[in-house]
Amino acid sequence: MGGTVPGGGRPLIITEDPLLLDDLLRLCAAAGAEPHVHHAVPEQSGTGGGSVGSVGWESAPLVLVGDDAALRVRGAPRRDGVFLVGRDLDDPLVWQRAVEIGAEEVLTLPDAEGRLVDRIADVVEGAGRPALAVGVIGGSGGAGASTLACALALRAARAGERTILIDGDPLGGGMDVLLGGEAAEGLRWPDFAASRGRVGAGALEESLPELHALRVLSWDRGDRVVVPPDAMRSVVAAARRRGGVVVVDLPRRVDEAVAEVLAQLDLVLMVVPGELRAVAAAGRVAAGVRMVARDVRVVVRGRCPGGLDAEAVAGLLGAPLAGEVPVEVGLPGRVAEGEPPGAQGRGALARFCDGFWQRVLGSAQGVPA
């Protein structure tokens, strides 16, 4: 979704401090970036302003100005993406120098190393608009949340969106199985359990199995059912940086790892069967989800007896109604035969998913009110 990155994705470093330069080169290497280095603003320095592959002050995607170079940069044109980098936390004038050069932020090493690596890596990856991230959770057991998550991802991919489907429920049986790809080559959750810090977005996408034009991160058939919260956060963040759509199938129990996922989602769809007991159970699930998620909406599956319609169900749960999915005759049998949910474009499930994406992706803000 992002456009071409100015300056070829290479940040510009301006400093004469050899120790600071060593640190910045090390952080660039950690982010996979090869920076341009100057002692002053390139157009003013006369060193390489017109050479092949060089970048100037205005064309560089990111500019890291050493605190020692702030005075030399002060007359440069104002632009976004400028950071003043130094080491002295006690210097009372550092913020004044940052304002004078139009810096977005003052980054003090070593404390800000992680944040700086993230910003540099965004430049390398050409990070544009993040993916629209939608979670799906069952309001009760057997609600059909995994089926809906799978169908949403499949319909998004068929609509031409770059799509990653993430299986956040280790006890759900595996989203790759639901898509008929349990034997497909690629990494599964246990391979990412040791992830710390930033995960490369492009590397993540390329490492996952590709099924039905979408990428799937699922569980293997082993005994591991826990991924540390740090790893969960890093992987979901990497998936979002690729743009397009990310769909996450969530377990009903909100633990620390699930909370890390919920915090990154734009929208959570809670699937509630049309049964009074299911509505009661969904109230407890919703209470846990709302502690972290910023937008929770209800999808009613089937019709409730006794005159309780979908709007009434959503009202009882205190959440907006995202829609109603009628029970689709023959769907379980087709899934058992290897047809993934949502594959039949004329089915009720596919129609719901197509309508959902049209509303959401067509909104100027990404998620409609």
Short mmCIF file of C-alpha atoms in Angstrom, two decimals:
data_model
loop_
_atom_site.label_atom_id
_atom_site.label_comp_id
_atom_site.label_asym_id
_atom_site.label_seq_id
_atom_site.Cartn_x
_atom_site.Cartn_y
_atom_site.Cartn_z
CA MET A 1 0.00 0.00 0.00
CA GLY A 2 2.96 2.32 0.49
CA GLY A 3 4.48 4.20 -2.41
CA THR A 4 8.09 4.44 -3.46
CA VAL A 5 10.32 5.48 -0.60
CA PRO A 6 12.34 8.65 -1.27
CA GLY A 7 16.08 8.28 -1.25
CA GLY A 8 15.95 4.57 -2.03
CA GLY A 9 15.13 3.71 1.60
CA ARG A 10 18.56 4.89 2.82
CA PRO A 11 18.64 7.22 5.84
CA LEU A 12 20.94 10.24 6.01
CA ILE A 13 23.33 10.61 8.98
CA ILE A 14 24.90 14.00 9.72
CA THR A 15 27.60 13.97 12.39
CA GLU A 16 31.35 14.38 12.97
CA ASP A 17 31.30 12.54 16.30
CA PRO A 18 33.12 9.25 15.62
CA LEU A 19 31.63 7.43 18.62
CA LEU A 20 28.09 8.53 17.77
CA LEU A 21 28.64 7.61 14.14
CA ASP A 22 29.76 4.10 15.16
CA ASP A 23 26.57 3.68 17.18
CA LEU A 24 24.34 4.94 14.37
CA LEU A 25 26.03 2.71 11.80
CA ARG A 26 25.55 -0.26 14.14
CA LEU A 27 21.84 0.53 14.56
CA CYS A 28 21.41 0.96 10.81
CA ALA A 29 23.02 -2.43 10.27
CA ALA A 30 20.63 -3.97 12.80
CA ALA A 31 17.73 -2.52 10.81
CA GLY A 32 19.16 -3.70 7.48
CA ALA A 33 19.88 -0.17 6.24
CA GLU A 34 22.91 1.25 4.44
CA PRO A 35 22.96 4.97 5.31
CA HIS A 36 24.49 7.99 3.64
CA VAL A 37 26.90 9.84 5.94
CA HIS A 38 27.74 13.55 5.78
CA HIS A 39 29.33 16.11 8.08
CA ALA A 40 26.82 18.80 7.08
CA VAL A 41 23.70 19.23 4.98
CA PRO A 42 24.64 17.60 1.64
CA GLU A 43 23.60 20.49 -0.58
CA GLN A 44 25.75 22.82 1.52
CA SER A 45 28.72 20.51 1.93
CA GLY A 46 29.59 20.16 -1.72
CA THR A 47 30.51 16.53 -1.15
CA GLY A 48 28.55 14.18 -3.30
CA GLY A 49 25.45 16.30 -3.82
CA GLY A 50 25.23 15.19 -7.42
CA SER A 51 26.86 11.76 -7.26
CA VAL A 52 25.03 8.65 -8.33
CA GLY A 53 23.03 7.11 -5.49
CA SER A 54 23.46 10.07 -3.15
CA VAL A 55 20.59 11.76 -1.34
CA GLY A 56 20.10 15.31 -0.22
CA TRP A 57 18.53 16.82 2.85
CA GLU A 58 15.08 17.00 1.30
CA SER A 59 15.10 13.66 -0.54
CA ALA A 60 16.34 11.39 2.27
CA PRO A 61 13.49 9.37 3.82
CA LEU A 62 14.95 9.84 7.31
CA VAL A 63 17.59 12.23 8.70
CA LEU A 64 19.56 11.50 11.87
CA VAL A 65 21.38 14.61 13.06
CA GLY A 66 24.07 14.19 15.68
CA ASP A 67 23.86 16.71 18.50
CA ASP A 68 27.33 17.89 17.50
CA ALA A 69 26.00 18.87 14.04
CA ALA A 70 22.87 20.77 15.14
CA LEU A 71 24.41 24.22 14.55
CA ARG A 72 25.55 23.25 11.03
CA VAL A 73 22.05 22.02 10.16
CA ARG A 74 20.16 24.98 11.61
CA GLY A 75 19.68 26.77 8.28
CA ALA A 76 18.39 23.76 6.35
CA PRO A 77 14.81 23.77 4.99
CA ARG A 78 12.17 22.38 7.36
CA ARG A 79 10.99 18.84 6.60
CA ASP A 80 9.49 15.78 8.28
CA GLY A 81 11.52 12.82 9.47
CA VAL A 82 14.37 14.66 11.22
CA PHE A 83 15.66 13.35 14.57
CA LEU A 84 18.30 14.85 16.82
CA VAL A 85 20.45 12.10 18.32
CA GLY A 86 22.77 12.48 21.29
CA ARG A 87 23.87 11.06 24.63
CA ASP A 88 23.65 13.86 27.19
CA LEU A 89 20.37 13.59 29.09
CA ASP A 90 21.29 16.52 31.32
CA ASP A 91 21.90 19.10 28.58
CA PRO A 92 19.16 21.74 29.11
CA LEU A 93 19.68 23.22 25.63
CA VAL A 94 19.21 20.03 23.61
CA TRP A 95 15.48 20.65 23.14
CA GLN A 96 16.16 24.19 21.96
CA ARG A 97 18.55 22.85 19.32
CA ALA A 98 15.93 20.31 18.28
CA VAL A 99 13.36 23.07 17.75
CA GLU A 100 15.86 25.14 15.78
CA ILE A 101 16.40 22.35 13.22
CA GLY A 102 12.75 21.25 13.14
CA ALA A 103 13.43 17.82 14.66
CA GLU A 104 10.43 15.62 15.43
CA GLU A 105 12.06 14.17 18.50
CA VAL A 106 15.24 14.00 20.55
CA LEU A 107 16.59 10.45 20.78
CA THR A 108 19.10 9.79 23.54
CA LEU A 109 21.34 6.75 23.25
CA PRO A 110 21.47 4.08 24.49
CA ASP A 111 17.91 4.35 25.89
CA ALA A 112 16.28 5.07 22.52
CA GLU A 113 18.14 2.42 20.51
CA GLY A 114 15.08 0.20 20.09
CA ARG A 115 12.89 3.03 18.87
CA LEU A 116 15.57 4.23 16.49
CA VAL A 117 16.02 0.77 14.97
CA ASP A 118 12.26 0.63 14.42
CA ARG A 119 12.21 3.96 12.60
CA ILE A 120 15.17 3.02 10.40
CA ALA A 121 13.63 -0.36 9.60
CA ASP A 122 10.38 1.35 8.59
CA VAL A 123 12.38 3.29 6.01
CA VAL A 124 14.07 0.14 4.69
CA GLU A 125 10.76 -1.68 4.36
CA GLY A 126 9.03 1.31 2.82
CA ALA A 127 6.42 1.26 5.55
CA GLY A 128 3.26 2.98 4.39
CA ARG A 129 -0.27 2.72 5.72
CA PRO A 130 -0.49 -0.22 8.14
CA ALA A 131 -2.82 -3.10 7.48
CA LEU A 132 -6.40 -2.97 8.67
CA ALA A 133 -6.33 -5.50 11.52
CA VAL A 134 -9.55 -7.33 12.41
CA GLY A 135 -9.90 -9.87 15.19
CA VAL A 136 -12.64 -12.49 15.40
CA ILE A 137 -13.63 -14.04 18.72
CA GLY A 138 -16.40 -16.41 19.75
CA GLY A 139 -18.88 -15.19 22.31
CA SER A 140 -19.38 -18.81 23.35
CA GLY A 141 -18.07 -22.24 22.49
CA GLY A 142 -18.89 -23.37 18.97
CA ALA A 143 -19.86 -19.88 17.84
CA GLY A 144 -18.14 -20.24 14.47
CA ALA A 145 -15.46 -17.59 15.00
CA SER A 146 -12.75 -19.58 13.21
CA THR A 147 -15.08 -20.16 10.28
CA LEU A 148 -15.80 -16.44 10.01
CA ALA A 149 -12.13 -15.48 10.38
CA CYS A 150 -11.17 -17.89 7.61
CA ALA A 151 -13.93 -16.63 5.33
CA LEU A 152 -13.05 -12.98 5.96
CA ALA A 153 -9.43 -13.60 5.04
CA LEU A 154 -10.34 -15.61 1.95
CA ARG A 155 -12.78 -12.99 0.64
CA ALA A 156 -10.27 -10.16 1.29
CA ALA A 157 -7.61 -12.02 -0.67
CA ARG A 158 -10.01 -12.68 -3.53
CA ALA A 159 -10.82 -8.97 -3.59
CA GLY A 160 -7.15 -8.28 -4.28
CA GLU A 161 -6.01 -7.27 -0.78
CA ARG A 162 -2.66 -8.41 0.55
CA THR A 163 -3.93 -10.67 3.34
CA ILE A 164 -2.40 -12.45 6.33
CA LEU A 165 -4.54 -14.77 8.46
CA ILE A 166 -3.17 -15.30 11.97
CA ASP A 167 -4.31 -18.18 14.14
CA GLY A 168 -4.26 -16.82 17.70
CA ASP A 169 -6.00 -19.85 19.21
CA PRO A 170 -3.56 -22.72 19.92
CA LEU A 171 -6.43 -25.05 20.84
CA GLY A 172 -8.52 -24.33 17.77
CA GLY A 173 -7.22 -27.13 15.58
CA GLY A 174 -5.24 -24.98 13.14
CA MET A 175 -6.36 -22.46 10.53
CA ASP A 176 -4.13 -24.18 7.97
CA VAL A 177 -6.27 -27.30 8.42
CA LEU A 178 -9.44 -25.29 7.81
CA LEU A 179 -7.86 -24.06 4.57
CA GLY A 180 -6.73 -27.55 3.59
CA GLY A 181 -3.03 -26.71 3.90
CA GLU A 182 -1.75 -28.51 6.97
CA ALA A 183 1.04 -30.04 4.87
CA ALA A 184 2.02 -26.77 3.16
CA GLU A 185 5.61 -25.65 3.57
CA GLY A 186 6.29 -22.63 5.73
CA LEU A 187 6.80 -21.52 9.31
CA ARG A 188 4.29 -21.93 12.15
CA TRP A 189 3.91 -20.21 15.52
CA PRO A 190 6.50 -22.34 17.37
CA ASP A 191 9.14 -21.07 14.93
CA PHE A 192 8.50 -17.52 16.19
CA ALA A 193 8.30 -18.30 19.90
CA ALA A 194 11.80 -16.91 20.54
CA SER A 195 11.22 -13.67 18.62
CA ARG A 196 12.24 -10.52 20.46
CA GLY A 197 12.19 -6.93 19.31
CA ARG A 198 11.37 -6.22 15.71
CA VAL A 199 10.43 -8.95 13.21
CA GLY A 200 11.04 -8.14 9.55
CA ALA A 201 7.68 -7.66 7.80
CA GLY A 202 8.81 -8.88 4.41
CA ALA A 203 10.66 -11.87 5.84
CA LEU A 204 7.61 -12.82 7.89
CA GLU A 205 5.27 -12.76 4.93
CA GLU A 206 7.60 -14.75 2.70
CA SER A 207 8.16 -17.40 5.38
CA LEU A 208 4.47 -18.26 5.86
CA PRO A 209 2.50 -20.87 3.91
CA GLU A 210 0.52 -19.39 1.03
CA LEU A 211 -2.96 -20.88 0.72
CA HIS A 212 -5.73 -19.60 -1.52
CA ALA A 213 -3.81 -16.37 -2.31
CA LEU A 214 -3.31 -15.46 1.35
CA ARG A 215 -0.57 -16.06 3.90
CA VAL A 216 -1.38 -18.09 7.01
CA LEU A 217 0.35 -18.17 10.39
CA SER A 218 -0.99 -21.21 12.20
CA TRP A 219 0.08 -23.77 14.77
CA ASP A 220 1.91 -26.99 14.01
CA ARG A 221 0.86 -30.39 15.25
CA GLY A 222 3.31 -30.33 18.17
CA ASP A 223 2.73 -29.83 21.87
CA ARG A 224 3.60 -26.13 22.13
CA VAL A 225 0.50 -24.06 22.85
CA VAL A 226 2.11 -20.91 24.28
CA VAL A 227 3.89 -18.06 22.54
CA PRO A 228 5.41 -15.38 24.81
CA PRO A 229 3.63 -12.01 24.76
CA ASP A 230 6.72 -10.26 23.37
CA ALA A 231 6.85 -12.63 20.41
CA MET A 232 3.11 -12.30 19.81
CA ARG A 233 3.37 -8.51 19.81
CA SER A 234 6.37 -8.47 17.45
CA VAL A 235 4.85 -10.86 14.92
CA VAL A 236 1.48 -9.11 14.74
CA ALA A 237 3.20 -5.73 14.40
CA ALA A 238 5.30 -7.08 11.51
CA ALA A 239 2.20 -8.45 9.78
CA ARG A 240 0.52 -5.03 10.03
CA ARG A 241 3.48 -3.18 8.53
CA ARG A 242 2.97 -4.92 5.17
CA GLY A 243 -0.33 -3.14 4.63
CA GLY A 244 -3.53 -4.68 3.28
CA VAL A 245 -5.55 -6.79 5.70
CA VAL A 246 -4.69 -8.85 8.78
CA VAL A 247 -7.34 -11.17 10.23
CA VAL A 248 -6.74 -12.79 13.63
CA ASP A 249 -8.69 -15.75 15.02
CA LEU A 250 -8.78 -15.19 18.79
CA PRO A 251 -9.36 -17.54 21.73
CA ARG A 252 -12.09 -16.63 24.21
CA ARG A 253 -9.69 -16.47 27.14
CA VAL A 254 -7.82 -13.15 27.24
CA ASP A 255 -4.37 -13.77 28.69
CA GLU A 256 -1.30 -11.55 28.42
CA ALA A 257 -0.36 -12.74 24.92
CA VAL A 258 -3.91 -12.27 23.59
CA ALA A 259 -3.99 -8.81 25.17
CA GLU A 260 -0.91 -7.90 23.12
CA VAL A 261 -2.83 -8.83 19.97
CA LEU A 262 -6.03 -7.05 21.00
CA ALA A 263 -4.09 -3.83 21.58
CA GLN A 264 -3.02 -3.79 17.92
CA LEU A 265 -6.41 -4.51 16.37
CA ASP A 266 -8.54 -1.85 14.71
CA LEU A 267 -11.72 -3.84 15.21
CA VAL A 268 -12.88 -6.98 17.01
CA LEU A 269 -15.89 -8.96 15.77
CA MET A 270 -17.51 -11.08 18.45
CA VAL A 271 -19.55 -13.92 16.98
CA VAL A 272 -22.64 -14.73 19.04
CA PRO A 273 -24.94 -17.64 18.16
CA GLY A 274 -28.65 -16.91 18.25
CA GLU A 275 -29.20 -18.62 21.60
CA LEU A 276 -29.98 -17.06 24.97
CA ARG A 277 -27.26 -19.03 26.78
CA ALA A 278 -24.74 -17.92 24.17
CA VAL A 279 -25.70 -14.29 24.70
CA ALA A 280 -25.14 -14.68 28.44
CA ALA A 281 -21.73 -16.26 27.86
CA ALA A 282 -20.80 -13.56 25.37
CA GLY A 283 -21.31 -10.90 28.01
CA ARG A 284 -18.45 -12.33 30.03
CA VAL A 285 -16.21 -12.60 26.98
CA ALA A 286 -16.99 -9.04 25.95
CA ALA A 287 -16.05 -7.72 29.39
CA GLY A 288 -12.55 -9.19 29.07
CA VAL A 289 -12.04 -8.05 25.50
CA ARG A 290 -13.16 -4.48 26.19
CA MET A 291 -10.43 -4.08 28.78
CA VAL A 292 -7.92 -3.92 25.90
CA ALA A 293 -9.67 -3.62 22.53
CA ARG A 294 -10.83 -0.17 21.43
CA ASP A 295 -13.66 -1.26 19.10
CA VAL A 296 -15.78 -4.37 19.68
CA ARG A 297 -18.79 -5.21 17.52
CA VAL A 298 -21.25 -8.08 17.45
CA VAL A 299 -21.94 -10.53 14.64
CA VAL A 300 -25.07 -12.58 15.31
CA ARG A 301 -25.03 -16.06 13.82
CA GLY A 302 -28.51 -17.43 13.18
CA ARG A 303 -31.72 -16.18 14.74
CA CYS A 304 -32.64 -16.14 18.41
CA PRO A 305 -35.93 -17.74 19.47
CA GLY A 306 -38.62 -15.84 21.28
CA GLY A 307 -38.47 -12.66 19.22
CA LEU A 308 -34.92 -11.66 20.22
CA ASP A 309 -33.49 -10.17 17.02
CA ALA A 310 -29.89 -9.25 16.15
CA GLU A 311 -30.26 -5.64 17.26
CA ALA A 312 -31.58 -6.80 20.62
CA VAL A 313 -28.62 -9.18 21.05
CA ALA A 314 -26.17 -6.36 20.36
CA GLY A 315 -28.08 -4.12 22.74
CA LEU A 316 -27.89 -6.67 25.54
CA LEU A 317 -24.13 -6.87 25.02
CA GLY A 318 -23.71 -3.11 24.84
CA ALA A 319 -21.88 -3.22 21.51
CA PRO A 320 -22.68 -2.08 17.95
CA LEU A 321 -24.10 -4.65 15.56
CA ALA A 322 -21.73 -5.49 12.69
CA GLY A 323 -24.28 -7.74 11.00
CA GLU A 324 -26.08 -11.04 10.99
CA VAL A 325 -24.81 -14.23 9.36
CA PRO A 326 -27.57 -16.73 8.55
CA VAL A 327 -26.76 -20.39 9.08
CA GLU A 328 -25.48 -21.64 5.71
CA VAL A 329 -26.96 -25.01 4.78
CA GLY A 330 -24.33 -27.55 3.73
CA LEU A 331 -21.31 -25.51 4.86
CA PRO A 332 -19.98 -28.06 7.41
CA GLY A 333 -20.11 -30.82 4.81
CA ARG A 334 -18.26 -28.76 2.21
CA VAL A 335 -15.59 -27.79 4.73
CA ALA A 336 -15.17 -31.47 5.65
CA GLU A 337 -14.59 -32.19 1.95
CA GLY A 338 -11.80 -29.61 1.75
CA GLU A 339 -13.62 -26.47 0.62
CA PRO A 340 -12.62 -23.52 2.83
CA PRO A 341 -15.32 -21.33 4.37
CA GLY A 342 -16.34 -18.46 2.13
CA ALA A 343 -15.18 -20.12 -1.07
CA GLN A 344 -18.67 -20.05 -2.58
CA GLY A 345 -19.22 -16.44 -3.51
CA ARG A 346 -23.00 -16.78 -3.53
CA GLY A 347 -23.21 -18.29 -0.05
CA ALA A 348 -24.51 -16.34 2.95
CA LEU A 349 -21.10 -16.34 4.63
CA ALA A 350 -19.29 -14.98 1.57
CA ARG A 351 -21.94 -12.31 1.04
CA PHE A 352 -21.56 -11.13 4.64
CA CYS A 353 -17.76 -10.98 4.31
CA ASP A 354 -17.86 -9.15 0.97
CA GLY A 355 -20.28 -6.58 2.38
CA PHE A 356 -18.16 -6.15 5.48
CA TRP A 357 -14.98 -5.43 3.50
CA GLN A 358 -16.78 -3.05 1.18
CA ARG A 359 -17.95 -1.01 4.16
CA VAL A 360 -14.69 -1.12 6.07
CA LEU A 361 -12.17 -0.72 3.28
CA GLY A 362 -14.31 1.88 1.57
CA SER A 363 -14.28 4.11 4.63
CA ALA A 364 -11.94 7.09 4.48
CA GLN A 365 -10.80 6.33 8.03
CA GLY A 366 -10.34 2.62 7.42
CA VAL A 367 -12.98 1.60 9.96
CA PRO A 368 -16.47 3.07 9.64
CA ALA A 369 -18.32 4.34 12.65
#
